[in-house]
PDB file of C-alpha atoms in Angstrom:
ATOM      1  CA  GLU A   1       0.600  26.164  -6.324  1.00  0.00           C
ATOM      2  CA  LEU A   2       3.382  28.165  -4.643  1.00  0.00           C
ATOM      3  CA  ARG A   3       1.848  31.512  -5.658  1.00  0.00           C
ATOM      4  CA  MET A   4       5.069  32.534  -7.374  1.00  0.00           C
ATOM      5  CA  ARG A   5       5.179  35.588  -9.570  1.00  0.00           C
ATOM      6  CA  SER A   6       4.233  34.597 -13.112  1.00  0.00           C
ATOM      7  CA  GLY A   7       7.612  35.689 -14.500  1.00  0.00           C
ATOM      8  CA  TRP A   8       9.510  33.334 -12.185  1.00  0.00           C
ATOM      9  CA  ALA A   9       7.050  30.515 -12.866  1.00  0.00           C
ATOM     10  CA  ILE A  10       7.459  30.903 -16.643  1.00  0.00           C
ATOM     11  CA  PHE A  11      11.248  31.059 -16.243  1.00  0.00           C
ATOM     12  CA  GLY A  12      11.307  27.897 -14.107  1.00  0.00           C
ATOM     13  CA  VAL A  13       9.007  25.936 -16.424  1.00  0.00           C
ATOM     14  CA  GLY A  14      11.030  27.072 -19.443  1.00  0.00           C
ATOM     15  CA  MET A  15      14.264  25.884 -17.819  1.00  0.00           C
ATOM     16  CA  LEU A  16      12.661  22.504 -17.082  1.00  0.00           C
ATOM     17  CA  LEU A  17      11.212  22.069 -20.586  1.00  0.00           C
ATOM     18  CA  PHE A  18      14.503  22.904 -22.318  1.00  0.00           C
ATOM     19  CA  SER A  19      16.781  21.132 -19.847  1.00  0.00           C
ATOM     20  CA  SER A  20      19.188  18.442 -20.982  1.00  0.00           C
ATOM     21  CA  PRO A  21      17.640  15.787 -18.668  1.00  0.00           C
ATOM     22  CA  LEU A  22      14.134  16.303 -20.105  1.00  0.00           C
ATOM     23  CA  LEU A  23      15.236  16.434 -23.737  1.00  0.00           C
ATOM     24  CA  GLY A  24      17.556  13.471 -23.220  1.00  0.00           C
ATOM     25  CA  THR A  25      14.906  11.325 -21.565  1.00  0.00           C
ATOM     26  CA  LEU A  26      12.369  12.167 -24.295  1.00  0.00           C
ATOM     27  CA  ALA A  27      14.892  11.307 -27.016  1.00  0.00           C
ATOM     28  CA  LEU A  28      15.552   7.936 -25.376  1.00  0.00           C
ATOM     29  CA  GLY A  29      11.860   7.240 -24.751  1.00  0.00           C
ATOM     30  CA  GLN A  30      12.385   6.808 -21.011  1.00  0.00           C
ATOM     31  CA  MET A  31       9.726   7.057 -18.292  1.00  0.00           C
ATOM     32  CA  TYR A  32      11.146   9.899 -16.202  1.00  0.00           C
ATOM     33  CA  PRO A  33       8.563  12.498 -17.324  1.00  0.00           C
ATOM     34  CA  LEU A  34       5.870  10.077 -16.062  1.00  0.00           C
ATOM     35  CA  LEU A  35       7.677   9.610 -12.728  1.00  0.00           C
ATOM     36  CA  THR A  36       8.159  13.384 -12.423  1.00  0.00           C
ATOM     37  CA  LEU A  37       4.445  13.877 -13.019  1.00  0.00           C
ATOM     38  CA  GLY A  38       3.672  11.301 -10.303  1.00  0.00           C
ATOM     39  CA  LEU A  39       5.945  13.075  -7.799  1.00  0.00           C
ATOM     40  CA  VAL A  40       4.378  16.442  -8.652  1.00  0.00           C
ATOM     41  CA  ALA A  41       0.901  14.937  -8.211  1.00  0.00           C
ATOM     42  CA  ALA A  42       1.908  13.551  -4.794  1.00  0.00           C
ATOM     43  CA  TRP A  43       3.355  16.899  -3.717  1.00  0.00           C
ATOM     44  CA  VAL A  44       0.365  18.951  -4.944  1.00  0.00           C
ATOM     45  CA  ALA A  45      -2.159  16.558  -3.364  1.00  0.00           C
ATOM     46  CA  ASP A  46      -0.286  16.760  -0.052  1.00  0.00           C
ATOM     47  CA  HIS A  47      -0.153  20.550  -0.329  1.00  0.00           C
ATOM     48  CA  ARG A  48      -3.936  20.616  -0.768  1.00  0.00           C
ATOM     49  CA  GLY A  49      -4.585  18.219   2.111  1.00  0.00           C
ATOM     50  CA  ARG A  50      -5.592  15.274  -0.085  1.00  0.00           C
ATOM     51  CA  LEU A  51      -3.434  12.840   1.814  1.00  0.00           C
ATOM     52  CA  LYS A  52      -4.707   9.543   0.395  1.00  0.00           C
ATOM     53  CA  LEU A  53      -4.348  10.761  -3.187  1.00  0.00           C
ATOM     54  CA  SER A  54      -0.803  11.881  -2.378  1.00  0.00           C
ATOM     55  CA  GLY A  55      -0.018   8.417  -1.031  1.00  0.00           C
ATOM     56  CA  VAL A  56      -1.483   6.665  -4.080  1.00  0.00           C
ATOM     57  CA  ALA A  57       0.732   8.763  -6.366  1.00  0.00           C
ATOM     58  CA  LEU A  58       3.823   8.028  -4.241  1.00  0.00           C
ATOM     59  CA  GLY A  59       3.098   4.304  -4.201  1.00  0.00           C
ATOM     60  CA  LEU A  60       2.704   4.161  -7.983  1.00  0.00           C
ATOM     61  CA  VAL A  61       5.976   6.048  -8.485  1.00  0.00           C
ATOM     62  CA  VAL A  62       7.843   3.596  -6.254  1.00  0.00           C
ATOM     63  CA  ALA A  63       6.190   0.602  -7.955  1.00  0.00           C
ATOM     64  CA  VAL A  64       7.417   1.853 -11.330  1.00  0.00           C
ATOM     65  CA  LYS A  65      10.914   2.832 -10.092  1.00  0.00           C
ATOM     66  CA  PRO A  66      11.846   1.032  -6.849  1.00  0.00           C
ATOM     67  CA  LEU A  67      15.076   3.014  -6.456  1.00  0.00           C
ATOM     68  CA  LEU A  68      12.820   5.874  -5.318  1.00  0.00           C
ATOM     69  CA  ALA A  69      11.623   3.824  -2.313  1.00  0.00           C
ATOM     70  CA  PRO A  70      13.084   6.349   0.193  1.00  0.00           C
ATOM     71  CA  VAL A  71      10.309   8.806  -0.763  1.00  0.00           C
ATOM     72  CA  ILE A  72       7.990   6.613   1.339  1.00  0.00           C
ATOM     73  CA  LEU A  73       9.820   8.096   4.332  1.00  0.00           C
ATOM     74  CA  TRP A  74       8.287  11.497   3.525  1.00  0.00           C
ATOM     75  CA  PRO A  75       4.826  10.669   4.934  1.00  0.00           C
ATOM     76  CA  LEU A  76       6.319   8.402   7.616  1.00  0.00           C
ATOM     77  CA  VAL A  77       8.487  11.028   9.305  1.00  0.00           C
ATOM     78  CA  ARG A  78       5.694  13.609   9.062  1.00  0.00           C
ATOM     79  CA  ARG A  79       3.229  11.144  10.623  1.00  0.00           C
ATOM     80  CA  ARG A  80       0.859  11.326   7.686  1.00  0.00           C
ATOM     81  CA  TRP A  81      -0.503   7.845   8.325  1.00  0.00           C
ATOM     82  CA  ALA A  82      -3.244   8.000   5.680  1.00  0.00           C
ATOM     83  CA  THR A  83      -0.633   8.936   3.068  1.00  0.00           C
ATOM     84  CA  LEU A  84       1.726   6.179   4.199  1.00  0.00           C
ATOM     85  CA  VAL A  85      -0.948   3.461   4.121  1.00  0.00           C
ATOM     86  CA  ALA A  86      -2.210   4.632   0.717  1.00  0.00           C
ATOM     87  CA  ALA A  87       1.351   4.596  -0.642  1.00  0.00           C
ATOM     88  CA  LEU A  88       2.022   1.085   0.622  1.00  0.00           C
ATOM     89  CA  VAL A  89      -1.319  -0.265  -0.636  1.00  0.00           C
ATOM     90  CA  SER A  90      -1.117   1.356  -4.088  1.00  0.00           C
ATOM     91  CA  GLY A  91       2.533   0.335  -4.523  1.00  0.00           C
ATOM     92  CA  ALA A  92       1.773  -3.258  -3.538  1.00  0.00           C
ATOM     93  CA  ALA A  93      -1.310  -3.366  -5.792  1.00  0.00           C
ATOM     94  CA  ALA A  94       0.593  -2.000  -8.806  1.00  0.00           C
ATOM     95  CA  THR A  95       3.399  -4.489  -8.202  1.00  0.00           C
ATOM     96  CA  LEU A  96       0.875  -7.327  -7.936  1.00  0.00           C
ATOM     97  CA  VAL A  97      -0.760  -6.297 -11.221  1.00  0.00           C
ATOM     98  CA  GLY A  98       2.674  -6.281 -12.866  1.00  0.00           C
ATOM     99  CA  LEU A  99       3.400  -9.683 -11.369  1.00  0.00           C
ATOM    100  CA  VAL A 100       0.154 -11.124 -12.761  1.00  0.00           C
ATOM    101  CA  VAL A 101       0.652  -9.569 -16.207  1.00  0.00           C
ATOM    102  CA  ALA A 102       4.373 -10.376 -16.642  1.00  0.00           C
ATOM    103  CA  GLY A 103       4.490 -13.532 -14.533  1.00  0.00           C
ATOM    104  CA  PRO A 104       6.585 -14.446 -11.492  1.00  0.00           C
ATOM    105  CA  SER A 105       9.571 -15.423 -13.642  1.00  0.00           C
ATOM    106  CA  ALA A 106       9.891 -11.827 -14.903  1.00  0.00           C
ATOM    107  CA  LEU A 107      10.042 -10.564 -11.305  1.00  0.00           C
ATOM    108  CA  LEU A 108      12.676 -13.160 -10.387  1.00  0.00           C
ATOM    109  CA  ASP A 109      14.710 -12.288 -13.478  1.00  0.00           C
ATOM    110  CA  TRP A 110      14.531  -8.595 -12.575  1.00  0.00           C
ATOM    111  CA  LEU A 111      15.567  -9.263  -8.957  1.00  0.00           C
ATOM    112  CA  ARG A 112      18.482 -11.388 -10.183  1.00  0.00           C
ATOM    113  CA  TYR A 113      19.514  -8.655 -12.632  1.00  0.00           C
ATOM    114  CA  VAL A 114      19.384  -5.954  -9.960  1.00  0.00           C
ATOM    115  CA  GLY A 115      21.265  -8.140  -7.489  1.00  0.00           C
ATOM    116  CA  GLU A 116      24.112  -8.704  -9.947  1.00  0.00           C
ATOM    117  CA  ARG A 117      24.462  -5.070 -11.074  1.00  0.00           C
ATOM    118  CA  ARG A 118      27.479  -3.186  -9.815  1.00  0.00           C
ATOM    119  CA  PRO A 119      28.036   0.510 -10.377  1.00  0.00           C
ATOM    120  CA  ASP A 120      30.482   1.203 -13.159  1.00  0.00           C
ATOM    121  CA  GLY A 121      32.870   4.095 -13.481  1.00  0.00           C
ATOM    122  CA  TYR A 122      31.030   5.855 -16.293  1.00  0.00           C
ATOM    123  CA  TRP A 123      31.096   9.631 -15.869  1.00  0.00           C
ATOM    124  CA  ASP A 124      27.320  10.072 -16.274  1.00  0.00           C
ATOM    125  CA  ASN A 125      26.614   7.847 -13.261  1.00  0.00           C
ATOM    126  CA  ASN A 126      25.827  10.506 -10.643  1.00  0.00           C
ATOM    127  CA  THR A 127      25.744   8.376  -7.479  1.00  0.00           C
ATOM    128  CA  LEU A 128      27.998   7.892  -4.476  1.00  0.00           C
ATOM    129  CA  PRO A 129      28.643   4.194  -5.292  1.00  0.00           C
ATOM    130  CA  GLY A 130      29.311   5.220  -8.903  1.00  0.00           C
ATOM    131  CA  ALA A 131      31.877   7.776  -7.744  1.00  0.00           C
ATOM    132  CA  ALA A 132      33.515   5.157  -5.503  1.00  0.00           C
ATOM    133  CA  ALA A 133      33.700   2.714  -8.436  1.00  0.00           C
ATOM    134  CA  ARG A 134      35.146   5.417 -10.676  1.00  0.00           C
ATOM    135  CA  LEU A 135      37.786   6.563  -8.203  1.00  0.00           C
ATOM    136  CA  PHE A 136      38.741   3.420  -6.297  1.00  0.00           C
ATOM    137  CA  ARG A 137      38.167   0.361  -8.519  1.00  0.00           C
ATOM    138  CA  GLU A 138      39.478  -0.792 -11.877  1.00  0.00           C
ATOM    139  CA  ASN A 139      37.003   0.273 -14.564  1.00  0.00           C
ATOM    140  CA  ASP A 140      36.791   0.914 -18.305  1.00  0.00           C
ATOM    141  CA  PHE A 141      36.426   4.682 -18.124  1.00  0.00           C
ATOM    142  CA  VAL A 142      39.128   6.208 -15.948  1.00  0.00           C
ATOM    143  CA  GLU A 143      42.272   5.191 -14.144  1.00  0.00           C
ATOM    144  CA  PRO A 144      41.419   5.023 -10.434  1.00  0.00           C
ATOM    145  CA  VAL A 145      43.275   7.204  -7.945  1.00  0.00           C
ATOM    146  CA  GLY A 146      43.795   4.049  -5.876  1.00  0.00           C
ATOM    147  CA  THR A 147      42.531   0.487  -5.679  1.00  0.00           C
ATOM    148  CA  LEU A 148      40.333   0.471  -2.600  1.00  0.00           C
ATOM    149  CA  PRO A 149      37.255  -1.639  -3.505  1.00  0.00           C
ATOM    150  CA  TRP A 150      36.046  -1.634   0.115  1.00  0.00           C
ATOM    151  CA  LEU A 151      35.097   2.028  -0.357  1.00  0.00           C
ATOM    152  CA  GLU A 152      32.115   0.987  -2.507  1.00  0.00           C
ATOM    153  CA  PRO A 153      30.206  -0.508   0.451  1.00  0.00           C
ATOM    154  CA  VAL A 154      31.260   2.550   2.461  1.00  0.00           C
ATOM    155  CA  ALA A 155      29.652   4.726  -0.240  1.00  0.00           C
ATOM    156  CA  TYR A 156      26.383   2.773   0.138  1.00  0.00           C
ATOM    157  CA  VAL A 157      26.471   3.221   3.924  1.00  0.00           C
ATOM    158  CA  LEU A 158      27.148   6.944   3.485  1.00  0.00           C
ATOM    159  CA  GLY A 159      24.237   7.143   1.028  1.00  0.00           C
ATOM    160  CA  VAL A 160      21.875   5.425   3.465  1.00  0.00           C
ATOM    161  CA  GLY A 161      23.048   7.854   6.142  1.00  0.00           C
ATOM    162  CA  ILE A 162      22.233  10.775   3.829  1.00  0.00           C
ATOM    163  CA  VAL A 163      18.750   9.326   3.195  1.00  0.00           C
ATOM    164  CA  LEU A 164      18.104   8.997   6.950  1.00  0.00           C
ATOM    165  CA  LEU A 165      19.423  12.499   7.687  1.00  0.00           C
ATOM    166  CA  THR A 166      17.290  13.906   4.870  1.00  0.00           C
ATOM    167  CA  ALA A 167      14.198  12.104   6.214  1.00  0.00           C
ATOM    168  CA  PHE A 168      14.940  13.441   9.700  1.00  0.00           C
ATOM    169  CA  ARG A 169      15.114  16.987   8.324  1.00  0.00           C
ATOM    170  CA  ALA A 170      11.956  16.456   6.208  1.00  0.00           C
ATOM    171  CA  ARG A 171       9.872  15.730   9.316  1.00  0.00           C
ATOM    172  CA  ARG A 172       9.414  19.479   9.829  1.00  0.00           C
ATOM    173  CA  GLY A 173       7.062  19.576   6.844  1.00  0.00           C
ATOM    174  CA  SER A 174       9.341  21.644   4.648  1.00  0.00           C
ATOM    175  CA  GLU A 175       8.108  22.345   1.111  1.00  0.00           C
ATOM    176  CA  ALA A 176      11.338  20.808  -0.207  1.00  0.00           C
ATOM    177  CA  GLY A 177      11.217  17.605   1.876  1.00  0.00           C
ATOM    178  CA  LEU A 178       9.915  15.332  -0.880  1.00  0.00           C
ATOM    179  CA  TRP A 179      12.401  16.648  -3.439  1.00  0.00           C
ATOM    180  CA  ALA A 180      15.288  16.334  -0.989  1.00  0.00           C
ATOM    181  CA  LEU A 181      14.360  12.665  -0.474  1.00  0.00           C
ATOM    182  CA  VAL A 182      14.248  12.158  -4.247  1.00  0.00           C
ATOM    183  CA  ALA A 183      17.764  13.620  -4.475  1.00  0.00           C
ATOM    184  CA  ALA A 184      18.966  11.383  -1.629  1.00  0.00           C
ATOM    185  CA  SER A 185      17.409   8.361  -3.393  1.00  0.00           C
ATOM    186  CA  LEU A 186      19.412   9.137  -6.510  1.00  0.00           C
ATOM    187  CA  LEU A 187      22.638   9.505  -4.525  1.00  0.00           C
ATOM    188  CA  VAL A 188      22.359   6.124  -2.793  1.00  0.00           C
ATOM    189  CA  SER A 189      21.307   4.043  -5.811  1.00  0.00           C
ATOM    190  CA  PRO A 190      23.896   2.024  -7.770  1.00  0.00           C
ATOM    191  CA  ILE A 191      23.165   3.882 -11.003  1.00  0.00           C
ATOM    192  CA  ALA A 192      21.533   7.244 -11.698  1.00  0.00           C
ATOM    193  CA  TRP A 193      22.259   8.688 -15.143  1.00  0.00           C
ATOM    194  CA  HIS A 194      22.077  12.425 -15.726  1.00  0.00           C
ATOM    195  CA  ASN A 195      18.597  12.024 -17.275  1.00  0.00           C
ATOM    196  CA  TYR A 196      17.308  11.002 -13.837  1.00  0.00           C
ATOM    197  CA  LEU A 197      17.956  14.570 -12.662  1.00  0.00           C
ATOM    198  CA  LEU A 198      14.687  15.489 -14.387  1.00  0.00           C
ATOM    199  CA  LEU A 199      13.012  14.166 -11.211  1.00  0.00           C
ATOM    200  CA  LEU A 200      14.516  17.116  -9.308  1.00  0.00           C
ATOM    201  CA  GLY A 201      13.324  19.763 -11.775  1.00  0.00           C
ATOM    202  CA  PRO A 202      10.021  20.629 -10.073  1.00  0.00           C
ATOM    203  CA  GLY A 203      11.736  20.859  -6.683  1.00  0.00           C
TER     204      GLY A 203
END
């Protein structure tokens, strides 16, 4: 798609296929290869001018993994209205199907679970709130450099600021805009294990 030399393309694909995030996520049976495929489909469809298809792929990715919701800013800041509407409609439809299949109680349980989760200090949690929890709050993994629990909300605010700055920069239509927003999404979320970095591989 990028018309790279075949040697570089083979090298890049080889690095992705043998990377720790991909092998780790396959060993654990996680869904990150599927999400990566959805992001690639959205990017390729956008690159080829198939804006609605790009939006459908984005919406499905966000429906499966809501922590990636900031990627919806990619079509918004670039004023790709057809992509944005398709993303919102497909995401809402997929969520509604899940709601019908699993029942409203499953959604409420999930929302309660997410609302009660706090980032822990585990070293594989590669997020700004995770770093704040590791460094400035009592945790089971490391002795904090200081007890400043108010820095956790500050880390969330900083993460949101990074998402907004990234979206502002992505409005220029850069090839890397989508992948930069994926990276910003991972930084601002409460938890992003190292396997999640597979999502950045294609970028």
